[in-house]
mmCIF file of C-alpha atoms in Angstrom:
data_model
loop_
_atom_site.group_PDB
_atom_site.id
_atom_site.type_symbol
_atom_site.label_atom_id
_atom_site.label_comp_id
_atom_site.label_asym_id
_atom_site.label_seq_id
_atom_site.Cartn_x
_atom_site.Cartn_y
_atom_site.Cartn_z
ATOM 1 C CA UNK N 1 142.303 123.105 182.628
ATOM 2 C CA UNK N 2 144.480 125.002 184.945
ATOM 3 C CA UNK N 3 145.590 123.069 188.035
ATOM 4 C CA UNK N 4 147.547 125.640 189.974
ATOM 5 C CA UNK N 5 146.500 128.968 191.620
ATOM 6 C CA UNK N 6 148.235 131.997 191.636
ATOM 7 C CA UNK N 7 148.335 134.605 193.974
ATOM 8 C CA UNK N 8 148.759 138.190 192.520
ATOM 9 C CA UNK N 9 149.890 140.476 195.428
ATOM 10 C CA UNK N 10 149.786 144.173 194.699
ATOM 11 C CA UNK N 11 150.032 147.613 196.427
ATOM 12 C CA UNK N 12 146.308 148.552 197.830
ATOM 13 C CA UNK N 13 146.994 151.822 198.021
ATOM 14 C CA UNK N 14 148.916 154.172 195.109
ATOM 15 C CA UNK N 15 149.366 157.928 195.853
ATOM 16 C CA UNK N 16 151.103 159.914 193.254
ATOM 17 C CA UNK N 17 151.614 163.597 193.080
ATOM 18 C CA UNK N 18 152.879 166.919 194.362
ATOM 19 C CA UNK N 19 153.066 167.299 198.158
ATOM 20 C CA UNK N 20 151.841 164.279 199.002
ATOM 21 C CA UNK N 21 154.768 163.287 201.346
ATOM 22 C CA UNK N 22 152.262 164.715 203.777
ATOM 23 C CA UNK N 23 149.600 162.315 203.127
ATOM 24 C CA UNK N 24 151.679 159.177 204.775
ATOM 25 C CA UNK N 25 150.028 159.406 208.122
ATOM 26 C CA UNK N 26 146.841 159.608 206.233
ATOM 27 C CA UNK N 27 147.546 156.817 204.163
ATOM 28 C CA UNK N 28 148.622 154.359 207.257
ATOM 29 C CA UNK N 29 145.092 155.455 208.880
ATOM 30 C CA UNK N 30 143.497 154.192 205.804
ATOM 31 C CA UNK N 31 145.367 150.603 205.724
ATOM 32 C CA UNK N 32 144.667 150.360 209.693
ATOM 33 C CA UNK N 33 147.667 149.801 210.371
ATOM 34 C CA UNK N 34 148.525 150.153 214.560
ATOM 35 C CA UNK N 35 151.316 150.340 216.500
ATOM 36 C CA UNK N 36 154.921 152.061 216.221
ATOM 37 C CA UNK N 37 156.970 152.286 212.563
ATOM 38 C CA UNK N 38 160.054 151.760 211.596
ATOM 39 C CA UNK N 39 161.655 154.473 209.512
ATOM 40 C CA UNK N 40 164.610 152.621 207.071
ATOM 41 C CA UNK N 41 166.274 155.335 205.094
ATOM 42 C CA UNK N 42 169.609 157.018 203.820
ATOM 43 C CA UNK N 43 171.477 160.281 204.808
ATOM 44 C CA UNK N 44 170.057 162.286 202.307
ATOM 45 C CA UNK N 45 166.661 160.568 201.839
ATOM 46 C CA UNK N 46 166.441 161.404 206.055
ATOM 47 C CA UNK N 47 166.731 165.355 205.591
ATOM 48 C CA UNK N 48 164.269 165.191 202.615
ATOM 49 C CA UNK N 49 161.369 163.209 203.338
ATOM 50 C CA UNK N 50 162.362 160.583 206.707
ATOM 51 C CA UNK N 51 162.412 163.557 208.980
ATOM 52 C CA UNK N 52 159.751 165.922 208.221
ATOM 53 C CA UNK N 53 157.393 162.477 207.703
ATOM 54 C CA UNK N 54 158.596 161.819 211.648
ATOM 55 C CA UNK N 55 157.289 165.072 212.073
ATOM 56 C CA UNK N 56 154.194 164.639 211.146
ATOM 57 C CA UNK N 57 153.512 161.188 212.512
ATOM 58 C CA UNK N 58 154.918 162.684 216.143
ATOM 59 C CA UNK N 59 152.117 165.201 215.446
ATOM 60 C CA UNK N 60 149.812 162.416 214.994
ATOM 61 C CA UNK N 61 150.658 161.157 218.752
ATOM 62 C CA UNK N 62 152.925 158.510 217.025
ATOM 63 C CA UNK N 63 156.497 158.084 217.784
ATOM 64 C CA UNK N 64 158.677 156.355 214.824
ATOM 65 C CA UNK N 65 161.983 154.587 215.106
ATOM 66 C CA UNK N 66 164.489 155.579 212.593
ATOM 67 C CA UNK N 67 167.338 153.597 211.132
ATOM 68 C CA UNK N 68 169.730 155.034 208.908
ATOM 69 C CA UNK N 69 171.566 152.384 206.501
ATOM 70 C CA UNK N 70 174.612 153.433 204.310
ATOM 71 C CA UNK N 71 174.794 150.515 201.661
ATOM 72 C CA UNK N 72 172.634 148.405 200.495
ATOM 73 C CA UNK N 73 174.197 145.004 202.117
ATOM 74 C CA UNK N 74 172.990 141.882 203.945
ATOM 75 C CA UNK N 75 174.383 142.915 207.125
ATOM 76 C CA UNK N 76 171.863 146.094 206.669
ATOM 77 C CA UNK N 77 169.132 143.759 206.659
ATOM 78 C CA UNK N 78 169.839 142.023 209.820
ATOM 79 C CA UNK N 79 170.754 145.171 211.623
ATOM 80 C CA UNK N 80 167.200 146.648 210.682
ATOM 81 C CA UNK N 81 165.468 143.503 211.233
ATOM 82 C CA UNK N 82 167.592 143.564 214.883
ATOM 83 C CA UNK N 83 166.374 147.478 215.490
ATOM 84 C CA UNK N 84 162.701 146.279 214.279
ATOM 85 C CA UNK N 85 162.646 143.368 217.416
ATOM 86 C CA UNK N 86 164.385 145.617 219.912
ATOM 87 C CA UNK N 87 161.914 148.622 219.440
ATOM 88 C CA UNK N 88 158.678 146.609 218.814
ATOM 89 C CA UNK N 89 157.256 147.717 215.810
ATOM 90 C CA UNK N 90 154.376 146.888 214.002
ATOM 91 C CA UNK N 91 155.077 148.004 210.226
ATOM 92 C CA UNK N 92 158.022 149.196 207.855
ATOM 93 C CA UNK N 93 158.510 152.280 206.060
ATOM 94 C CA UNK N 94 161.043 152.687 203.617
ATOM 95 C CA UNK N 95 161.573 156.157 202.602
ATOM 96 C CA UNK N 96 164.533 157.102 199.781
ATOM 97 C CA UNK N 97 165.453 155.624 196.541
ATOM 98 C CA UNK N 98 166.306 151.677 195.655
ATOM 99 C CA UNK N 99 168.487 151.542 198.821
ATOM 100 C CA UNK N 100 166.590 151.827 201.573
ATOM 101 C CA UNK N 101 163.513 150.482 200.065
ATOM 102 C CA UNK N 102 165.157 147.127 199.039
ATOM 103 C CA UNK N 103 166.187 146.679 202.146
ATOM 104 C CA UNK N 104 163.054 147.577 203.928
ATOM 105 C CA UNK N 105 161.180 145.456 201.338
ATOM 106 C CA UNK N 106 163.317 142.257 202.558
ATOM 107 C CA UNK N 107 163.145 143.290 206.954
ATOM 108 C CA UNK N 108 159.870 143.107 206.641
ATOM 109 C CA UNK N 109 159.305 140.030 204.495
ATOM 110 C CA UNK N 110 161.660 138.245 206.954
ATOM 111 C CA UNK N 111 159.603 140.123 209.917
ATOM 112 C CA UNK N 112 156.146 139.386 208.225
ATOM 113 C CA UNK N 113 155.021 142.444 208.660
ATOM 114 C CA UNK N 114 153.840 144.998 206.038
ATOM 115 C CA UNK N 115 155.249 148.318 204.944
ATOM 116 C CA UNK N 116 155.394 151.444 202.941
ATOM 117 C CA UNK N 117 157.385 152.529 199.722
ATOM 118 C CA UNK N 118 157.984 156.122 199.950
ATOM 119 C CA UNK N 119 160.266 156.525 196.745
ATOM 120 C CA UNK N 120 162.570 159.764 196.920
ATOM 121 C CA UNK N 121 164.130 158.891 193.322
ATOM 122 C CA UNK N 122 162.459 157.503 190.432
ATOM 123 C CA UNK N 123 165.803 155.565 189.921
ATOM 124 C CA UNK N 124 164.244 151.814 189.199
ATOM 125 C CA UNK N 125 161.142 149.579 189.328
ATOM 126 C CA UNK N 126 161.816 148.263 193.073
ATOM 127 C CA UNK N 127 159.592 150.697 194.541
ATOM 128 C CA UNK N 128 156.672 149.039 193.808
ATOM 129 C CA UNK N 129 157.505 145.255 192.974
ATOM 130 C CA UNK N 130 157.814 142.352 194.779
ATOM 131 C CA UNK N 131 161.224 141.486 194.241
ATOM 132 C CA UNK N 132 164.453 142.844 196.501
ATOM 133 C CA UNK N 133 168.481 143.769 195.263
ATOM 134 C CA UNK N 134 171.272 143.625 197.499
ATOM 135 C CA UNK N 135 174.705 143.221 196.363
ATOM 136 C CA UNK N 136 176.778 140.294 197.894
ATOM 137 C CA UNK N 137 180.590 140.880 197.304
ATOM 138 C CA UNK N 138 181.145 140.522 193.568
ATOM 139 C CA UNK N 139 177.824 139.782 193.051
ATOM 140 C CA UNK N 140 174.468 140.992 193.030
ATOM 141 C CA UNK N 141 171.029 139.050 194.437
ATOM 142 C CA UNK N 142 167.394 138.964 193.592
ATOM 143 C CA UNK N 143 165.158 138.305 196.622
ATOM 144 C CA UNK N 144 161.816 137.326 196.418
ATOM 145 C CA UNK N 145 159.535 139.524 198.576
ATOM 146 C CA UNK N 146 156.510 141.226 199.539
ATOM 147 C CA UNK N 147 155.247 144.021 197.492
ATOM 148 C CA UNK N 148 154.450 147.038 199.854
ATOM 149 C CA UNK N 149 151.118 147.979 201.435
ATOM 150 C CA UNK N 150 151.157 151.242 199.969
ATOM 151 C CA UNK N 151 153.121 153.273 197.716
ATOM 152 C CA UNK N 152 153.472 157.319 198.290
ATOM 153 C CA UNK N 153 155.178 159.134 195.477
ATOM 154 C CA UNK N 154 156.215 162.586 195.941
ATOM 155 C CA UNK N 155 156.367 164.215 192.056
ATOM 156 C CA UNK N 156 158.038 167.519 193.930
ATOM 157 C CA UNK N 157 160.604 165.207 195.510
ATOM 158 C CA UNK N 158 160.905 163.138 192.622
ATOM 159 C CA UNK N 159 161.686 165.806 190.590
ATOM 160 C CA UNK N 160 164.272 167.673 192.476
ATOM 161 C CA UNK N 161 166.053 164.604 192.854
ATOM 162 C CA UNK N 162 169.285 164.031 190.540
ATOM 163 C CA UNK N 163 168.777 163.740 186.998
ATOM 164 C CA UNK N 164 171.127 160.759 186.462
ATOM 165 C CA UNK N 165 168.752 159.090 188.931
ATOM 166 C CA UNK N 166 165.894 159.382 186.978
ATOM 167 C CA UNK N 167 167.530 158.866 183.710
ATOM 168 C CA UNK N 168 168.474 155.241 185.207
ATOM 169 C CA UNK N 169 165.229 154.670 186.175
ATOM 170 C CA UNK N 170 164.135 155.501 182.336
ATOM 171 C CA UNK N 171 166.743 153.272 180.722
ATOM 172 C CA UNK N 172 165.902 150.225 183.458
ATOM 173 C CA UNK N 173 161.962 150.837 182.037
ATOM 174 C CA UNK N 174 163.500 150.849 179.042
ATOM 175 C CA UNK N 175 165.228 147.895 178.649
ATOM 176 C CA UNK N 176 161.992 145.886 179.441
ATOM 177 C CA UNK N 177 161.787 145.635 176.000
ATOM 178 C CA UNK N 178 164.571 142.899 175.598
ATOM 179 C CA UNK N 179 163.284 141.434 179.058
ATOM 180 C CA UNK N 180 160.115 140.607 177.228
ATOM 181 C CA UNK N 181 161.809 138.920 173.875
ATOM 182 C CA UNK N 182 163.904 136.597 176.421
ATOM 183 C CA UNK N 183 160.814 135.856 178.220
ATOM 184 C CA UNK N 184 159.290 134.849 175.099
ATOM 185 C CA UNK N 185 162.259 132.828 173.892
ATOM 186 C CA UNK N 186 162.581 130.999 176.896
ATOM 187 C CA UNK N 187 158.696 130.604 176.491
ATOM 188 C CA UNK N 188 159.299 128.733 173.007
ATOM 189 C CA UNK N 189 162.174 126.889 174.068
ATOM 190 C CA UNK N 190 162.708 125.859 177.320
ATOM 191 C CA UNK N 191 158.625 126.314 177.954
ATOM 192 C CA UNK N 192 159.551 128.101 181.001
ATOM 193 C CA UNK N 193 155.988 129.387 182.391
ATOM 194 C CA UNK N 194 155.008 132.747 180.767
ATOM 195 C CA UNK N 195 152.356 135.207 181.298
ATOM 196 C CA UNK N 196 150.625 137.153 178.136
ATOM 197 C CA UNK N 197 149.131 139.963 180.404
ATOM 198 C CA UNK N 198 152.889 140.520 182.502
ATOM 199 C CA UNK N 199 154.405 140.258 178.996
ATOM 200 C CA UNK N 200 151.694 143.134 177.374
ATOM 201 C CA UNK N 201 152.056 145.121 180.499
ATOM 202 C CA UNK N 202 155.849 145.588 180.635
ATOM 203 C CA UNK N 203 156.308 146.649 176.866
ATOM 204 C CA UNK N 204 153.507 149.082 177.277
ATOM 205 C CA UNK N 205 155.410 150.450 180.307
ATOM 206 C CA UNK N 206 158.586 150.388 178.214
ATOM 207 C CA UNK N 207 156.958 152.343 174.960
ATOM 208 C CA UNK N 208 155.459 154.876 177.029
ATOM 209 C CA UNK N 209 159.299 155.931 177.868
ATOM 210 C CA UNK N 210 160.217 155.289 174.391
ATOM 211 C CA UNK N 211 157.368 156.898 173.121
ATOM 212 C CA UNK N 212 158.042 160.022 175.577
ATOM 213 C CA UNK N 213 161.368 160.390 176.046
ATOM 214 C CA UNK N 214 161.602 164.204 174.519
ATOM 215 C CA UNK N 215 159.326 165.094 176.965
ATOM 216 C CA UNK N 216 161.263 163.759 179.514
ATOM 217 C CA UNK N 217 163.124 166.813 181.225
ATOM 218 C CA UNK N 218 165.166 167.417 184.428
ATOM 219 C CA UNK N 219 163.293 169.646 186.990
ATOM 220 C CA UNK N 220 159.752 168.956 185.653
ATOM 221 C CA UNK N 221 157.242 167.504 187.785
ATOM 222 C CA UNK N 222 155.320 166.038 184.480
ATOM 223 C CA UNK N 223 158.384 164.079 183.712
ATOM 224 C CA UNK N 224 158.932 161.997 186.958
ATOM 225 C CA UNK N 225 155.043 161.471 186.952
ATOM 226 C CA UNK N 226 155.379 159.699 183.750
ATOM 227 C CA UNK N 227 158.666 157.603 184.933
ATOM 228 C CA UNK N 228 156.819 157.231 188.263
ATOM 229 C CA UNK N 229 153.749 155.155 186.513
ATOM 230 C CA UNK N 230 156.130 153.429 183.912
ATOM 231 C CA UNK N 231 157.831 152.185 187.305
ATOM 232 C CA UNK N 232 154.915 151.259 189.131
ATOM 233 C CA UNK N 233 153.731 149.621 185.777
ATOM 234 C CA UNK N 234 156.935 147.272 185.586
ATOM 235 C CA UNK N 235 156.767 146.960 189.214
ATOM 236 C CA UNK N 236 153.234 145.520 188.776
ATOM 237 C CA UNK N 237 154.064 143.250 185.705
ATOM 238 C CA UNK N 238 156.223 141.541 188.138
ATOM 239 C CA UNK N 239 154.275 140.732 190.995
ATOM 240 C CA UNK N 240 151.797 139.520 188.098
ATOM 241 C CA UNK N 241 154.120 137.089 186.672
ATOM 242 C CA UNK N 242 155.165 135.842 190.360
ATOM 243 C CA UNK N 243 159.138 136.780 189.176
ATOM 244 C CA UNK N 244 161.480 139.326 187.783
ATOM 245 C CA UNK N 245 161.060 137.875 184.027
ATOM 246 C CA UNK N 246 159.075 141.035 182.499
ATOM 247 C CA UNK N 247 161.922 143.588 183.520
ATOM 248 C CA UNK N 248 164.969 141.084 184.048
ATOM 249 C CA UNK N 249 166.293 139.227 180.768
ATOM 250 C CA UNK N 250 169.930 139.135 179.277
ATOM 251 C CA UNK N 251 170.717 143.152 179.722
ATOM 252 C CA UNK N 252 170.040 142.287 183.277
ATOM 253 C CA UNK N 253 172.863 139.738 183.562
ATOM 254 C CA UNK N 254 175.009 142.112 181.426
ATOM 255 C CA UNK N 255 174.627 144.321 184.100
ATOM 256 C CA UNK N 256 175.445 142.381 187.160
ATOM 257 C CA UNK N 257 178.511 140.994 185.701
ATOM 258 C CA UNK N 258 179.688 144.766 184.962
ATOM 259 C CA UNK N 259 179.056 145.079 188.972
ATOM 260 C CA UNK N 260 181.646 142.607 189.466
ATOM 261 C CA UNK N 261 184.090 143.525 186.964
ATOM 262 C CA UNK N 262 183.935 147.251 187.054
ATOM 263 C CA UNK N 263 181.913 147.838 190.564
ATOM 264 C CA UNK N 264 180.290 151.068 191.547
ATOM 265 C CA UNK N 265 181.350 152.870 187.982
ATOM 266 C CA UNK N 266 177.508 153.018 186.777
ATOM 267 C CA UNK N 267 174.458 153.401 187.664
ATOM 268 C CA UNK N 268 172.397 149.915 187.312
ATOM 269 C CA UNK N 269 170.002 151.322 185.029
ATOM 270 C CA UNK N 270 172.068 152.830 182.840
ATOM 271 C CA UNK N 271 174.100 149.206 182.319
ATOM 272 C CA UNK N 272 170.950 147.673 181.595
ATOM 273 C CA UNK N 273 170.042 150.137 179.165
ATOM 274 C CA UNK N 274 173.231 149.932 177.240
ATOM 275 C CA UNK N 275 172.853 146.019 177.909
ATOM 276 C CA UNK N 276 169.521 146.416 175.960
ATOM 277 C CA UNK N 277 171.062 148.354 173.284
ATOM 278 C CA UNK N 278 172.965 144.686 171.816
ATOM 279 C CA UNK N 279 170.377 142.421 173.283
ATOM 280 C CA UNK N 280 168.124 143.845 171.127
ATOM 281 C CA UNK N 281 170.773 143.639 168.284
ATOM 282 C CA UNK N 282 171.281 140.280 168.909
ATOM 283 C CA UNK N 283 166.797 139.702 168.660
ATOM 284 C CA UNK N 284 166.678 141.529 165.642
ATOM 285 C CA UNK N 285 169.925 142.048 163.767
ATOM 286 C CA UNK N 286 169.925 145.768 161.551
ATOM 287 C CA UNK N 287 166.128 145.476 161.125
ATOM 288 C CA UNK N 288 165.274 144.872 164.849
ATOM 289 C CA UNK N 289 164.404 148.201 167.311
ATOM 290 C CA UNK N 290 167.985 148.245 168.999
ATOM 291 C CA UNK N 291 168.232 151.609 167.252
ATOM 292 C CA UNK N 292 164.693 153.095 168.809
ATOM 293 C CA UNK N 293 165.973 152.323 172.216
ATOM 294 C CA UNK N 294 169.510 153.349 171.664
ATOM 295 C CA UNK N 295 167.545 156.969 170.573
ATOM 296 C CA UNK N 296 165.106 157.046 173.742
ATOM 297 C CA UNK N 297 168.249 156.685 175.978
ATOM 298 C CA UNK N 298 170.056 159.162 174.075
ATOM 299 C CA UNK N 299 167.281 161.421 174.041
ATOM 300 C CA UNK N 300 167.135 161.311 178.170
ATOM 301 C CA UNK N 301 170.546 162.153 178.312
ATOM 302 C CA UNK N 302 171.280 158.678 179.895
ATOM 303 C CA UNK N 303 174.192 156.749 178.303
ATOM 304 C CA UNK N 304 174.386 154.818 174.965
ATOM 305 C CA UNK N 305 178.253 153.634 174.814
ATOM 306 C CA UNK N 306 180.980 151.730 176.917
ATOM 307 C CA UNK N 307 182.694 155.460 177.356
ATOM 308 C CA UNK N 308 179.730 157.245 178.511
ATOM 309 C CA UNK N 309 179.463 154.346 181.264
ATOM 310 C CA UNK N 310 182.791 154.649 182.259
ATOM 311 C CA UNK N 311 183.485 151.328 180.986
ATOM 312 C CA UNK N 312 186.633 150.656 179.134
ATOM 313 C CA UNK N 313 186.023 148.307 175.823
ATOM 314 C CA UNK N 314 187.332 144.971 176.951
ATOM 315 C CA UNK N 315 185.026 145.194 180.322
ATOM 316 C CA UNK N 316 181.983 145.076 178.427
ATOM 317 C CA UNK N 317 183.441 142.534 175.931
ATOM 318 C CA UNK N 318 184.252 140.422 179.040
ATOM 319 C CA UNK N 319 180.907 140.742 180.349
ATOM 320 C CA UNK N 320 178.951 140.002 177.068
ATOM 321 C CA UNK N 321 181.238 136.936 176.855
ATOM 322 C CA UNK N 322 180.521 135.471 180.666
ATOM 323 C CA UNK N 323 177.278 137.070 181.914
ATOM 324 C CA UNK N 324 175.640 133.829 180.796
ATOM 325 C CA UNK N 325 176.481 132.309 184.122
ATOM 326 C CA UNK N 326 175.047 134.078 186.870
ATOM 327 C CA UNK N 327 172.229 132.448 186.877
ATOM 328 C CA UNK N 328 170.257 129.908 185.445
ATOM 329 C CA UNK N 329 167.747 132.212 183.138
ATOM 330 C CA UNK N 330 167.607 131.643 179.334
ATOM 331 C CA UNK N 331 167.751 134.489 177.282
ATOM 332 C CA UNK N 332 169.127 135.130 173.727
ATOM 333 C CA UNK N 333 173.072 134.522 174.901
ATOM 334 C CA UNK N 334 171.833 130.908 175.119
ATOM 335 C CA UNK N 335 175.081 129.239 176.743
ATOM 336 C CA UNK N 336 176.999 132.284 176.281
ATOM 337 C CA UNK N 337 179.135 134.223 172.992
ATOM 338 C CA UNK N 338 182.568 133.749 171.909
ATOM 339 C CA UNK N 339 184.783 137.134 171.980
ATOM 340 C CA UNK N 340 184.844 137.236 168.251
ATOM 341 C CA UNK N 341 180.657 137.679 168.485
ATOM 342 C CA UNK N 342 180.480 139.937 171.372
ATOM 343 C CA UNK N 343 183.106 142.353 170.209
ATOM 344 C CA UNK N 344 180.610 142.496 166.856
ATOM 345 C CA UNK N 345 177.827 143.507 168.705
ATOM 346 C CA UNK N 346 179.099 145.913 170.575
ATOM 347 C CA UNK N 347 180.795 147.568 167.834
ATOM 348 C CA UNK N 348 178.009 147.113 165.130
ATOM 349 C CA UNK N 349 175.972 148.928 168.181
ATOM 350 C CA UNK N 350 178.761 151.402 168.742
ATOM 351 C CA UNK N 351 178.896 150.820 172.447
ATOM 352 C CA UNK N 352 182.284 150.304 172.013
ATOM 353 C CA UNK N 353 184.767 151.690 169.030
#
């Protein structure tokens, strides 16, 4: 017998598809929602989408506030959690790419008030889930959130966006894959709480990219519809499972360490990608699928070694060797790897030489 509820919270509404940056104002009618926005966006995100969405909301007889943030940070938070009191607003929008909606996504759990995902990059799984990034010095933070009201995917946007953007996006579907076999490790050893449907959910997500990936081209609108729903898939796994466990195993913490030891070279994604490249090694050995996803990032143009990240050799040994202590999550580095291991994995792989 179960003895505990759980509360799935998901987006009501979900509008994908070309042009339909327009249909925001509609979209806010639909979820009732009253009173003055708040606009959180970038510089470029602004001239894109923020602006000509103010446009049409001013056209509605509805004047929205506007704050521009530069970095995802904590102080970001506060100051658009400070602009939210002083202008009275009733709802959030967050209009750009993992940026600006993170940080909307954790003003308005702290407000307790609802808002909008408005993605201008398909660049990771945040615009939909329930779960917030922001770096903190050397280090980065997951935030439990609120999953937004509504999301509003532009595929024209989306697809003149830049390619390495999208290509992260791909490899951070990607690498759900490993995500999954930690899950299920931790599952069978440390009987951490595990859901079958999340589980299902996110490798679907993850061989739909895999399964896709030549078809996934820079410039096409097809393309970032298919990484669009493979986001909002993963996205949805996690509100499912109540945490980040479906998308968020080992190549994860391989990936936050390289943002303290190498910070701002690469694209999170793409570290998680090559991350899953020797996770997956390490699951499987020379018969597990570490080649397959090594192939779909290749494929996407997104990057398969230490080089292609920027990354010099003993970085990425370093990481593999200490990642183990960000956080306490179990995954497949158990209590971490000697040097002698992790520089075999990463050269059996041939991320590094």
């Amino acid at each position: 017998m179960f003895e505990k509820s759980t509360w799935i919270r998901l987006p009501r509404n979900v509008v994908v598809g070309h042009g339909v940056r327009s249909e925001v104002v509609d979209v806010v009618d639909d979820l009732h929602l009253q009173g003055r926005p708040l606009f959180v966006t970038s510089p470029t995100p602004r001239t894109v989408a923020a602006d000509p969405i103010a446009a049409d909301f001013e056209a509605a007889g509805i004047d929205p506030a506007i704050v521009t943030i530069e970095k995802a940070t904590f102080d970001a938070v506060e100051r658009v959690i400070e602009v939210a009191e002083a202008e009275a607003v009733s709802y959030l929008v967050g209009i750009g790419g993992g940026k600006a909606i993170d940080i909307a996504k954790m003003a308005s759990h702290h407000l307790d008030m609802g808002f909008l995902s408005v993605p201008t990059a398909a660049s990771h799984d945040g615009i939909v889930s329930n779960r917030g990034s922001v770096p903190d010095g050397d280090s980065r933070h997951s935030v439990a959130a609120e999953p937004p009201l509504a999301v509003v995917a532009d595929t024209g946007i989306l697809a003149d966006a830049p390619w390495e953007l999208t290509t992260a996006g791909c490899a951070d579907i990607i690498s759900n894959y490993t995500a999954v076999m930690d899950w299920r490790l931790a599952q069978r050893l440390k009987d951490v709480e595990y859901s079958e449907y999340a589980a299902a959910l996110s490798e679907m997500t993850a061989e739909i990219l895999v399964d896709n990936a030549d078809l996934i081209r820079p410039g096409l609108e097809e393309s970032a519809w298919v990484v669009t729903k493979a986001l909002m898939s993963s996205g949805v796994a996690m509100s499912i499972a109540g945490s980040s466990r479906p998308a968020s195993g080992a190549e994860h913490l391989f990936s936050h360490q390289l943002d303290r030891l190498a910070p701002g070279t690469a694209l999170h994604g793409h570290q998680v990608g090559v991350g899953s490249i020797m996770t997956a090694y390490l699951h499987g050995g020379d018969r597990g699928i570490w080649r397959d996803i090594r192939d779909a990032l290749a494929s996407i143009d997104a990057p398969t070694t230490a080089a292609e990240l920027g990354i010099d050799d003993e970085t990425v040994v370093e990481a593999l060797t200490t990642c183990h202590r960000i956080r306490d999550r179990y995954t497949i580095l158990g209590d971490g790897m000697n040097e002698r291991a992790a520089r075999d994995v990463a050269t059996k792989t041939g991320v590094i030489d």
